[in-house]
Amino acid sequence: MTVVGPFGLSVRDQALEADVQAGLAAVEEGLLEATKSEVPFITEAAQHLVRAGGKRFRPLLVMLAARFGDPYAPGLVPSAVVVELTHLATLYHDDVMDEADVRRGVPSANARWGNSVAVLTGDFLFARASHILADLGPEAVRVQAEAFERLVTGQILETAGPMDGRDPVEHYLEVLSGKTGALVAVACRFGAMMSGADETVVDVLTQYGERLGVAFQLADDVLDIASDSHESGKTPGTDLREGIPTLPVLRLRERVARLGLAEDIALCELLDSDLTDDARHAEALTRLRAHPALEQARKDTVRYVEDARAALAPLAECNAKAALIELCDAVVHRAG
């Protein structure tokens, strides 16, 4: 059994492993090429997160989805570069909005160069992604544009918060479907589409990607509370400090509304206080890590993973399908 990609994904087929590794290496070269500029400072800023590494989760999905068609089709690597560039661009913008100090174990771009440079660098990456996309045809442009609209809509919905009477958990899951699910779905869609797979297969893999993407973000929510910075590559409790309610916090508030327990109410009051204070922030993290709401968030993650796994049922059994199923297991493992 060999290993490839994020989370130590095991691949039993040597030819599949070799092809996926070669594809990911080509994507890495493509990312470095796409982030070059005639202005050295722009190159440095644009390559900041590329060189910091990352799981390359979305390019991996492009390569695996391509196994259901022609895995050597010329559009695969460029489409994977487009998806990863788009993802990287959103990270630059997210870190500005969250005032994050660390990303992928290195200082965030906004912490290093300021918010203006970080925002403009994200815009530069979007521009480069669009340039590559233009060569992949109008259908690819349409798919990416729709996904990008959903991504931005999800971010706006998160900022605006749920409307009166809307269940906060349902609202949050809708936010994640746009912010994260849409782009992961595009990774799977591009892989299948560029490889010439049947339309039914393209649809199956797109559904899988959407559900896996939401599960992936839910696992991140759990990690943000449960892990240390060494594990997650960013400062734990960043969303807590910024007052952004992720799923563990939403499940806590739901429990307060249902049971009204004094200790839960006290924890909510702590979360509503000024968590820029390091002592309060540390106490909030400690108490949430021991709270049933975190375990409920883990169960929610598993539910979305199982939905993703079920989406793959129509596909014929093969090593690529087995790898996609193992990615489901890996996401559950991340969530503990």
Coordinates of N, CA, C and O in Angstrom, one line a residue, residues 3 100 135 218 243:
V3 N 1.2 5.7 -0.6 CA 0.6 6.9 0.0 C 0.7 8.0 -1.0 O 1.8 8.2 -1.6
A100 N -6.5 37.4 10.5 CA -5.7 36.2 10.9 C -4.2 36.6 10.9 O -3.8 37.3 10.0
D135 N -8.7 29.6 -21.8 CA -8.3 28.6 -22.8 C -9.0 27.3 -22.7 O -8.7 26.4 -23.5
L218 N -16.6 21.5 7.9 CA -17.0 21.1 9.2 C -15.9 20.5 10.0 O -15.8 20.8 11.2
G243 N -15.4 36.3 16.8 CA -16.9 36.3 17.0 C -17.7 35.6 15.8 O -18.9 35.8 15.7

